[in-house]
Coordinates of C-alpha atoms and ligand atoms in Angstrom, one line a residue:
Chain W
X1 CA -52.0 36.5 -35.3
X2 CA -50.8 33.1 -36.2
X3 CA -49.7 30.6 -33.8
X4 CA -46.3 30.3 -32.0
X5 CA -43.2 28.7 -33.9
X6 CA -40.8 26.1 -32.7
X7 CA -37.5 26.5 -34.4
X8 CA -34.1 24.9 -34.7
X9 CA -31.0 27.2 -34.3
X10 CA -27.4 26.3 -35.4
X11 CA -25.4 29.1 -33.5
X12 CA -21.5 29.8 -33.9
X13 CA -20.3 29.3 -30.4
X14 CA -16.5 30.5 -29.9
X15 CA -14.9 31.0 -26.5
X16 CA -12.6 33.7 -27.4
X17 CA -10.7 34.9 -30.3
X18 CA -7.9 32.6 -29.9
X19 CA -10.1 29.3 -29.7
X20 CA -11.7 27.8 -32.6
X21 CA -15.4 27.8 -32.6
X22 CA -18.0 25.4 -33.8
X23 CA -21.7 25.4 -34.4
X24 CA -24.0 24.1 -31.6
X25 CA -27.7 23.4 -32.1
X26 CA -30.5 24.8 -29.8
X27 CA -34.1 24.6 -29.7
X28 CA -36.2 27.7 -29.6
X29 CA -39.7 26.7 -28.8
X30 CA -42.7 28.6 -28.4
X31 CA -41.6 31.6 -30.3
X32 CA -44.0 34.4 -31.2
X33 CA -43.9 36.0 -34.6
X34 CA -44.1 39.3 -33.1
X35 CA -40.8 39.1 -31.5
X36 CA -37.9 40.6 -33.0
X37 CA -34.9 38.3 -33.8
X38 CA -32.8 39.6 -30.9
X39 CA -35.9 38.8 -28.4
X40 CA -35.9 35.4 -29.8
X41 CA -32.3 35.0 -28.9
X42 CA -33.0 36.6 -25.3
X43 CA -35.6 33.7 -24.8
X44 CA -33.2 31.1 -25.8
X45 CA -30.6 32.8 -23.6
X46 CA -32.9 32.9 -20.4
X47 CA -33.3 28.9 -21.0
X48 CA -29.5 28.8 -21.0
X49 CA -29.0 30.9 -18.0
X50 CA -31.5 28.7 -16.0
X51 CA -29.6 25.6 -16.9
X52 CA -26.4 27.5 -15.9
X53 CA -25.0 27.4 -19.3
X54 CA -23.1 30.1 -21.1
X55 CA -25.6 32.3 -22.9
X56 CA -25.1 33.1 -26.6
X57 CA -23.2 36.4 -26.8
X58 CA -24.4 38.8 -29.6
X59 CA -24.0 42.6 -30.1
X60 CA -26.9 45.0 -29.6
X61 CA -27.6 48.4 -28.3
X62 CA -30.7 50.6 -29.6
X63 CA -32.8 47.8 -30.8
X64 CA -34.5 50.4 -33.1
X65 CA -32.0 50.2 -36.1
X66 CA -30.2 53.2 -35.5
X67 CA -27.0 52.5 -33.7
X68 CA -25.4 49.8 -35.9
X69 CA -24.3 47.5 -32.9
X70 CA -26.5 44.5 -34.0
X71 CA -25.1 42.0 -36.6
X72 CA -25.3 38.3 -37.4
X73 CA -25.4 36.6 -40.6
X74 CA -28.8 34.8 -40.6
X75 CA -29.1 31.8 -43.1
X76 CA -26.1 33.5 -45.2
X77 CA -27.6 37.0 -45.1
X78 CA -26.1 39.9 -43.0
X79 CA -29.0 41.2 -40.9
X80 CA -31.2 38.3 -42.3
X81 CA -33.5 37.9 -45.2
X82 CA -35.5 41.1 -45.1
X83 CA -34.1 44.2 -47.1
X84 CA -33.2 47.3 -45.6
X85 CA -33.8 45.9 -42.1
X86 CA -31.3 45.5 -39.2
X87 CA -31.4 42.3 -37.3
X88 CA -32.8 44.2 -34.3
X89 CA -35.8 45.2 -36.4
X90 CA -36.3 41.9 -38.0
X91 CA -39.3 40.1 -36.9
X92 CA -39.9 36.5 -36.3
X93 CA -42.8 36.5 -38.9
X94 CA -40.0 36.5 -41.4
X95 CA -39.7 32.8 -40.7
X96 CA -41.8 29.9 -40.6
X97 CA -42.6 27.2 -38.1
X98 CA -40.0 24.3 -37.9
X99 CA -37.4 26.3 -39.8
X100 CA -33.8 25.7 -39.1
X101 CA -31.8 29.2 -38.7
X102 CA -28.1 29.1 -38.9
X103 CA -26.6 32.1 -37.2
X104 CA -22.9 33.2 -37.7
X105 CA -20.7 36.2 -37.1
X106 CA -19.4 38.7 -39.6
X107 CA -16.5 36.9 -41.2
X108 CA -13.5 39.1 -42.0
X109 CA -9.7 39.5 -41.1
X110 CA -10.4 43.1 -39.9
X111 CA -13.5 41.9 -37.8
X112 CA -12.0 39.2 -35.6
X113 CA -14.5 37.2 -33.3
X114 CA -14.4 38.3 -29.7
X115 CA -16.9 35.7 -28.4
X116 CA -19.6 33.7 -30.3
X117 CA -21.3 36.1 -32.5
X118 CA -19.6 39.3 -31.3
X119 CA -16.9 40.7 -33.6
X120 CA -14.4 43.4 -32.9
X121 CA -15.4 46.3 -35.3
X122 CA -12.9 48.8 -34.0
X123 CA -11.2 48.9 -37.4
X124 CA -14.1 51.0 -38.4
X125 CA -13.5 53.4 -35.7
X126 CA -10.0 53.9 -36.6
X127 CA -11.0 54.7 -40.2
X128 CA -13.3 57.2 -38.9
X129 CA -10.8 58.7 -36.7
X130 CA -8.5 58.8 -39.7
X131 CA -10.5 61.6 -41.3
X132 CA -14.2 61.1 -40.9
X133 CA -14.8 64.3 -39.2
X134 CA -14.6 68.1 -39.8
X135 CA -12.4 70.4 -38.1
X136 CA -14.5 73.6 -37.3
X137 CA -14.2 76.1 -34.6
X138 CA -17.4 76.0 -32.7
X139 CA -18.3 79.7 -32.3
X140 CA -21.9 81.1 -31.8
X141 CA -24.7 79.4 -33.5
X142 CA -24.7 80.0 -37.0
X143 CA -27.8 81.5 -38.7
X144 CA -30.0 79.2 -40.6
X145 CA -29.4 79.1 -44.4
X146 CA -26.3 81.1 -43.9
X147 CA -24.5 78.6 -46.4
X148 CA -27.1 77.7 -49.2
X149 CA -27.0 74.0 -50.1
X150 CA -29.2 72.8 -52.9
X151 CA -31.8 70.3 -51.8
X152 CA -30.5 67.6 -54.3
X153 CA -27.0 67.8 -52.8
X154 CA -28.5 67.9 -49.1
X155 CA -30.4 64.8 -49.7
X156 CA -27.6 63.1 -51.3
X157 CA -25.3 64.0 -48.3
X158 CA -28.2 62.8 -45.8
X159 CA -28.6 59.6 -47.4
X160 CA -24.9 58.8 -47.4
X161 CA -24.8 59.9 -43.7
X162 CA -27.5 57.3 -42.8
X163 CA -24.8 54.8 -42.8
X164 CA -24.8 53.2 -39.2
X165 CA -21.5 51.6 -39.5
X166 CA -22.7 48.1 -38.8
X167 CA -20.4 46.5 -41.2
X168 CA -23.0 44.2 -42.9
X169 CA -21.5 45.4 -46.2
X170 CA -18.1 43.9 -45.2
X171 CA -19.9 40.8 -44.2
X172 CA -21.8 40.5 -47.5
X173 CA -19.1 41.2 -49.5
X174 CA -17.1 38.1 -51.0
X175 CA -13.8 40.3 -50.5
X176 CA -14.8 41.4 -47.2
X177 CA -14.4 44.9 -48.6
X178 CA -15.3 48.0 -46.5
X179 CA -15.6 50.3 -49.4
X180 CA -19.4 50.9 -49.1
X181 CA -18.9 52.0 -45.5
X182 CA -15.9 54.1 -46.2
X183 CA -17.2 55.7 -49.1
X184 CA -20.4 56.7 -47.4
X185 CA -18.3 58.3 -44.8
X186 CA -16.2 60.3 -47.4
X187 CA -19.4 61.1 -49.5
X188 CA -21.4 62.8 -46.6
X189 CA -18.5 65.5 -46.3
X190 CA -17.3 65.5 -49.9
X191 CA -20.7 66.8 -50.8
X192 CA -21.1 69.5 -48.5
X193 CA -19.3 72.9 -48.1
X194 CA -18.4 72.2 -44.7
X195 CA -16.4 69.1 -45.7
X196 CA -14.3 71.1 -48.5
X197 CA -11.3 72.2 -46.5
X198 CA -10.1 69.0 -45.7
X199 CA -11.7 67.1 -48.7
X200 CA -8.9 65.3 -50.2
X201 CA -6.8 64.9 -47.1
X202 CA -9.9 63.0 -45.8
X203 CA -10.3 60.7 -48.7
X204 CA -6.5 59.7 -48.5
X205 CA -6.2 59.2 -45.0
X206 CA -9.5 57.1 -44.7
X207 CA -8.7 54.9 -47.8
X208 CA -5.2 54.2 -46.5
X209 CA -6.3 53.3 -43.1
X210 CA -9.0 51.1 -44.5
X211 CA -6.3 49.3 -46.3
X212 CA -4.2 49.1 -43.2
X213 CA -7.0 47.3 -41.4
X214 CA -6.9 44.4 -43.9
X215 CA -10.2 44.8 -45.7
X216 CA -10.5 43.4 -49.1
X217 CA -10.7 45.3 -52.3
X218 CA -14.0 46.1 -54.3
X219 CA -14.7 43.8 -57.4
X220 CA -18.2 45.6 -58.0
X221 CA -20.4 42.9 -57.1
X222 CA -22.6 45.3 -55.5
X223 CA -23.6 42.6 -52.8
X224 CA -23.1 45.4 -50.1
X225 CA -25.7 47.4 -51.6
X226 CA -28.3 44.6 -51.8
X227 CA -27.6 43.9 -48.0
X228 CA -27.1 47.2 -46.5
X229 CA -29.7 47.9 -43.9
X230 CA -29.6 51.7 -44.7
X231 CA -29.7 51.0 -48.6
X232 CA -26.5 53.2 -49.0
X233 CA -25.7 53.1 -52.9
X234 CA -22.5 52.2 -54.5
X235 CA -22.6 55.4 -56.4
X236 CA -20.8 56.4 -53.2
X237 CA -17.9 54.0 -54.1
X238 CA -17.5 55.6 -57.4
X239 CA -17.3 58.9 -55.7
X240 CA -14.7 57.9 -53.2
X241 CA -12.7 56.4 -56.1
X242 CA -13.0 59.9 -57.7
X243 CA -12.0 61.6 -54.5
X244 CA -9.2 59.3 -53.9
X245 CA -7.6 59.5 -57.2
X246 CA -8.2 63.3 -57.3
X247 CA -6.4 63.4 -53.9
X248 CA -3.4 61.3 -55.1
X249 CA -2.9 62.2 -58.7
X250 CA -4.4 65.4 -59.4
X251 CA -4.9 67.8 -56.6
X252 CA -1.7 67.5 -54.9
Chain R
X1 CA 5.9 57.1 -50.3
X2 CA 5.1 59.6 -52.9
X3 CA 1.6 60.0 -53.9
X4 CA 1.9 58.4 -57.2
X5 CA 3.1 55.1 -55.8
X6 CA 0.6 55.2 -52.9
X7 CA -2.1 55.7 -55.2
X8 CA -1.1 52.6 -57.3
X9 CA -0.2 50.4 -54.3
X10 CA -3.6 50.9 -52.5
X11 CA -6.7 48.8 -52.9
X12 CA -8.1 51.6 -55.1
X13 CA -4.9 51.9 -57.1
X14 CA -4.9 48.1 -57.8
X15 CA -8.4 48.6 -59.0
X16 CA -7.4 51.5 -61.2
X17 CA -4.9 49.3 -62.8
X18 CA -7.3 46.6 -63.8
X19 CA -9.8 49.1 -65.1
X20 CA -7.4 51.0 -67.3
X21 CA -5.6 48.0 -68.8
X22 CA -9.2 46.3 -69.1
X23 CA -10.6 49.3 -71.1
X24 CA -7.4 49.3 -73.2
X25 CA -7.9 45.7 -74.0
X26 CA -11.5 46.6 -75.1
X27 CA -10.6 49.0 -77.3
X28 CA -8.4 46.6 -79.2
X29 CA -11.4 44.1 -79.6
X30 CA -13.0 46.7 -81.4
X31 CA -10.0 47.1 -84.0
X32 CA -9.2 43.6 -84.0
X33 CA -13.0 42.7 -84.9
X34 CA -13.5 45.3 -87.7
X35 CA -10.0 44.2 -89.2
X36 CA -10.9 40.4 -89.0
X37 CA -14.1 41.2 -90.8
X38 CA -12.3 40.8 -94.0
X39 CA -11.9 37.0 -93.4
X40 CA -15.7 36.9 -94.6
X41 CA -14.8 38.6 -98.1
X42 CA -14.8 36.0 -100.8
X43 CA -11.3 37.1 -102.1
X44 CA -9.3 34.3 -101.3
X45 CA -7.7 36.1 -98.5
X46 CA -6.2 39.1 -100.3
X47 CA -7.7 41.9 -98.1
X48 CA -7.2 39.9 -95.0
X49 CA -3.4 39.1 -95.9
X50 CA -2.7 42.7 -96.6
X51 CA -4.4 43.9 -93.5
X52 CA -2.3 41.3 -91.5
X53 CA 0.9 42.6 -93.1
X54 CA 0.0 46.2 -92.2
X55 CA -0.9 45.5 -88.8
X56 CA 2.5 43.6 -88.2
X57 CA 4.7 46.0 -90.0
X58 CA 3.5 49.4 -89.4
X59 CA 5.7 51.0 -86.6
X60 CA 3.1 53.0 -84.7
X61 CA 0.9 49.8 -84.6
X62 CA 3.9 47.6 -83.5
X63 CA 4.4 50.1 -80.7
X64 CA 0.7 49.8 -79.6
X65 CA 0.9 45.9 -79.7
X66 CA 3.7 45.8 -77.4
X67 CA 1.5 47.9 -74.9
X68 CA -1.2 45.6 -75.6
X69 CA 0.8 42.5 -74.7
X70 CA 1.9 44.3 -71.6
X71 CA -1.5 45.0 -70.6
X72 CA -2.6 41.5 -70.9
X73 CA 0.1 40.5 -68.5
X74 CA -0.2 43.2 -66.2
X75 CA -4.2 42.8 -66.1
X76 CA -3.7 39.1 -65.3
X77 CA -0.9 39.3 -62.8
X78 CA -2.7 42.3 -60.9
X79 CA -5.9 39.8 -60.9
X80 CA -3.8 37.2 -59.2
X81 CA -2.5 39.6 -56.6
X82 CA -6.0 41.3 -55.9
X83 CA -7.5 37.7 -55.6
X84 CA -4.9 36.6 -53.2
X85 CA -5.4 39.7 -50.9
X86 CA -9.1 39.6 -51.1
X87 CA -9.2 35.9 -50.0
X88 CA -6.7 36.8 -47.2
X89 CA -9.6 39.3 -46.1
X90 CA -11.9 36.6 -45.1
X91 CA -9.9 33.6 -43.7
X92 CA -13.0 31.8 -42.3
X93 CA -15.8 31.1 -45.0
X94 CA -19.4 31.2 -44.1
X95 CA -21.2 27.7 -43.4
X96 CA -24.0 29.0 -45.6
X97 CA -23.2 30.3 -49.1
X98 CA -24.2 33.9 -49.0
X99 CA -27.2 35.0 -50.9
X100 CA -26.4 38.3 -52.1
X101 CA -28.1 39.3 -55.2
X102 CA -24.8 39.9 -57.2
X103 CA -24.8 38.8 -60.8
X104 CA -22.9 35.5 -61.5
X105 CA -20.1 36.9 -63.8
X106 CA -19.2 39.6 -61.2
X107 CA -18.4 36.7 -58.7
X108 CA -16.4 34.7 -61.3
X109 CA -14.4 37.2 -63.1
X110 CA -11.3 35.0 -62.0
X111 CA -12.6 31.8 -63.7
X112 CA -13.6 33.7 -66.9
X113 CA -10.4 35.5 -67.0
X114 CA -8.3 32.2 -66.6
X115 CA -10.5 30.7 -69.8
X116 CA -9.6 33.7 -71.7
X117 CA -5.8 34.0 -70.8
X118 CA -5.6 30.2 -72.0
X119 CA -7.5 31.2 -75.2
X120 CA -5.1 34.1 -75.8
X121 CA -2.1 31.7 -75.4
X122 CA -3.5 29.1 -77.9
X123 CA -4.7 31.9 -80.2
X124 CA -1.3 33.5 -80.3
X125 CA 0.6 30.2 -80.7
X126 CA -1.7 29.2 -83.4
X127 CA -1.4 32.3 -85.7
X128 CA 0.8 35.1 -84.2
X129 CA 3.6 33.0 -83.4
X130 CA 3.5 31.1 -86.7
X131 CA 3.3 34.2 -88.8
X132 CA 6.2 35.7 -86.9
X133 CA 8.3 32.7 -87.2
X134 CA 7.6 32.4 -90.9
X135 CA 5.7 29.2 -90.5
X136 CA 2.8 30.4 -92.7
X137 CA 2.3 29.5 -96.3
X138 CA 2.7 31.9 -99.0
X139 CA 0.5 33.2 -102.1
X140 CA 0.7 35.4 -105.0
X141 CA -2.2 37.4 -106.3
X142 CA -2.4 38.8 -109.7
X143 CA -5.1 41.3 -110.2
X144 CA -5.8 42.8 -114.0
X145 CA -5.7 46.6 -113.3
X146 CA -8.5 47.1 -115.9
X147 CA -10.8 44.5 -115.1
X148 CA -10.1 44.0 -111.4
X149 CA -10.2 40.1 -111.8
X150 CA -7.8 38.6 -109.4
X151 CA -6.2 35.3 -109.8
X152 CA -4.0 33.5 -107.2
X153 CA -1.3 30.9 -106.9
X154 CA 0.4 29.3 -104.3
X155 CA 3.9 30.5 -103.6
X156 CA 6.6 28.0 -102.5
X157 CA 8.7 29.1 -99.6
X158 CA 11.6 29.2 -101.8
X159 CA 10.0 31.7 -104.2
X160 CA 9.1 34.0 -101.6
X161 CA 11.5 36.9 -100.4
X162 CA 9.5 39.5 -98.8
X163 CA 6.1 41.1 -99.0
X164 CA 6.1 42.7 -102.5
X165 CA 3.8 44.7 -104.5
X166 CA 4.4 45.9 -107.9
X167 CA 2.6 46.6 -111.3
X168 CA 3.9 45.1 -114.5
X169 CA 2.2 44.9 -117.9
X170 CA -1.2 46.2 -116.4
X171 CA -1.2 43.4 -113.8
X172 CA -0.8 44.1 -110.2
X173 CA 1.2 41.4 -108.3
X174 CA 1.2 40.9 -104.6
X175 CA 3.5 38.4 -103.0
X176 CA 2.6 37.8 -99.3
X177 CA 2.3 35.5 -96.3
X178 CA -1.0 33.7 -96.4
X179 CA -2.3 33.8 -92.9
X180 CA -5.7 33.5 -94.5
X181 CA -5.0 29.9 -95.5
X182 CA -3.4 29.2 -92.1
X183 CA -7.0 30.4 -90.6
X184 CA -9.0 28.7 -92.8
X185 CA -7.0 25.3 -92.1
X186 CA -6.9 25.8 -88.4
X187 CA -10.5 26.1 -88.2
X188 CA -11.4 22.9 -90.2
X189 CA -10.7 21.2 -86.7
X190 CA -14.0 21.2 -84.9
X191 CA -12.5 20.9 -81.3
X192 CA -10.6 24.2 -82.1
X193 CA -13.6 25.8 -83.2
X194 CA -15.5 24.7 -80.1
X195 CA -12.8 25.8 -78.0
X196 CA -13.0 29.3 -79.6
X197 CA -16.7 29.5 -79.2
X198 CA -16.4 28.4 -75.6
X199 CA -13.8 31.4 -74.9
X200 CA -16.0 33.8 -76.6
X201 CA -18.7 33.0 -74.4
X202 CA -16.3 33.4 -71.4
X203 CA -15.3 36.8 -72.9
X204 CA -18.9 37.9 -73.1
X205 CA -19.5 37.2 -69.5
X206 CA -16.3 38.8 -68.6
X207 CA -17.2 42.0 -70.4
X208 CA -20.7 42.0 -69.3
X209 CA -19.4 42.6 -65.9
X210 CA -16.0 44.2 -66.6
X211 CA -16.9 47.1 -68.9
X212 CA -19.2 48.7 -66.9
X213 CA -17.2 47.9 -63.7
X214 CA -14.4 49.8 -65.2
X215 CA -16.2 53.0 -65.3
X216 CA -17.5 52.6 -61.7
X217 CA -13.8 52.1 -60.6
X218 CA -12.8 55.1 -62.5
X219 CA -15.6 56.9 -60.5
X220 CA -17.4 57.7 -63.6
X221 CA -20.5 56.6 -62.2
X222 CA -22.9 59.4 -63.6
X223 CA -26.4 59.4 -63.3
X224 CA -26.8 60.2 -66.9
X225 CA -23.8 58.7 -68.6
X226 CA -23.5 55.5 -66.7
X227 CA -26.4 53.8 -68.2
X228 CA -24.5 54.2 -71.7
X229 CA -21.6 52.2 -70.2
X230 CA -24.0 49.6 -69.1
X231 CA -25.7 49.3 -72.2
X232 CA -22.3 49.1 -74.3
X233 CA -21.2 46.6 -72.0
X234 CA -24.0 44.4 -72.3
X235 CA -25.0 44.8 -76.0
X236 CA -21.6 45.9 -77.4
X237 CA -19.0 44.1 -75.6
X238 CA -21.1 41.2 -74.0
X239 CA -23.0 40.5 -77.3
X240 CA -22.0 41.8 -80.5
X241 CA -18.3 41.7 -80.2
X242 CA -18.1 37.9 -78.8
X243 CA -20.6 36.8 -81.4
X244 CA -18.8 38.7 -84.3
X245 CA -15.6 36.8 -83.1
X246 CA -17.4 33.5 -82.7
X247 CA -18.7 33.7 -86.3
X248 CA -15.2 33.5 -87.7
X249 CA -14.3 30.0 -86.8
X250 CA -17.8 28.9 -87.4
X251 CA -17.6 30.3 -90.9
X252 CA -14.7 28.5 -91.8
X253 CA -15.9 25.2 -90.3
X254 CA -19.2 25.2 -92.2
X255 CA -17.6 27.0 -95.3
Ligands
SF4_301 S1 -22.6 51.0 -45.4 FE1 -24.5 50.0 -44.7 S2 -24.1 47.9 -44.4 FE2 -22.1 49.2 -44.6 S3 -21.8 49.9 -42.4 FE3 -23.1 51.6 -43.5 S4 -25.0 50.9 -42.9 FE4 -23.8 49.3 -42.5
FES302 S1 -29.2 47.2 -32.2 FE1 -28.9 49.2 -32.8 S2 -29.4 49.1 -35.0 FE2 -29.7 47.1 -34.1

């Protein structure tokens, strides 16, 4: 393994949602290339705590790329330079010794900064609550394969369902649009038989809630697809458009 | 709110309006290009002038042309509304310019569109306005019906009453506005030609992104057919059509 790295961090520090923030420079010395990006921040924070300074606040939970809590725009890229990788799964070997790393929070009206790098993403929760579910009576356990679903469709629905709701698509989009997220959530149900009864009501409710939250509109730059850690495809957005126009103009 | 107005006032609805007006304007480009190919004919403008008269006097085409003007305005106004709303969605910019793998034209549709809009204003005041105000010169063509040989002479404004076609003593006489001459004179100015070519370059980049984007917005992102829209967007609307238009001013400049 290569030797340890000495890095310079420029981190966005902001006391709370009402105080304006600024960049503060920190040294991160003796960083192992095998650490994850968040572990590197932990090291910096331990130092800050020892010095009785306020540690850098950032979101994280599972640290294994499945919960969608971690965020961070690292040198202009949501979740950092590595494709299809969340910040918690990003290793310091993606950087080199003496690098300067600029760390910013997600920037969007609908994701206000809570503190430092932590943003409030409850707008996503409200979109989900508006229609991202199926209402089913939970009876006994159904038999396997009772409802036949072709492999192609099942795979497509599954890959839409891999969206972890991290918000990197919003962070990457020049319009701070949430359409990749919302379309993934609409698609995973629109494709499956279980999603049919509420199909059009769901599309309408989720899209209108998305607008309500103040996300921008999609201009098809496809930056979201490039930056999504779960490689959610923009074909989902086309499907969402179809579902929504059907809901508003044809099926009702 | 009714479903209908909800559909059009939502973020998706605004995109729908952009895509529908955009595609309608694209369809016009095809017609406009094919018609204007008559500029390349070596007939002293006979074909082109007849075509211009037909396009401005045939009622169904007049109706479509008003739809066209409306589409240009709606497409531009909606672009401004959408841009303002999208800016509001990110009030604090990133310190490091995001690297996102998106193509340049997709991020600069507004700038490209503005160039095209200025072009349309210049273009319409050059030709459309002059033609409709009767500022164009006039011409008379005499074609020998038997031999097909055509001669032409400049008509004075006082001699011209209205567009007329008649046959007398085996000679077909056509008196018409001479838009062809107006075009030929205008394109002697190199700076105007340069501006036209620049505008067509902007159009090319606008359509490379815009044409396929319209289909994505409509939800017609089909595994089999979307590549066709992409292909047409790049080779047809992104290259062939703008180059075809750009050749016209260049042809007159170097003729
Ligand atoms: S679509 Fe991708 S980037 Fe957007 S929230 Fe889901 S996982 Fe994150
Ligand atoms: S911390 Fe859970 S996905 Fe990164």
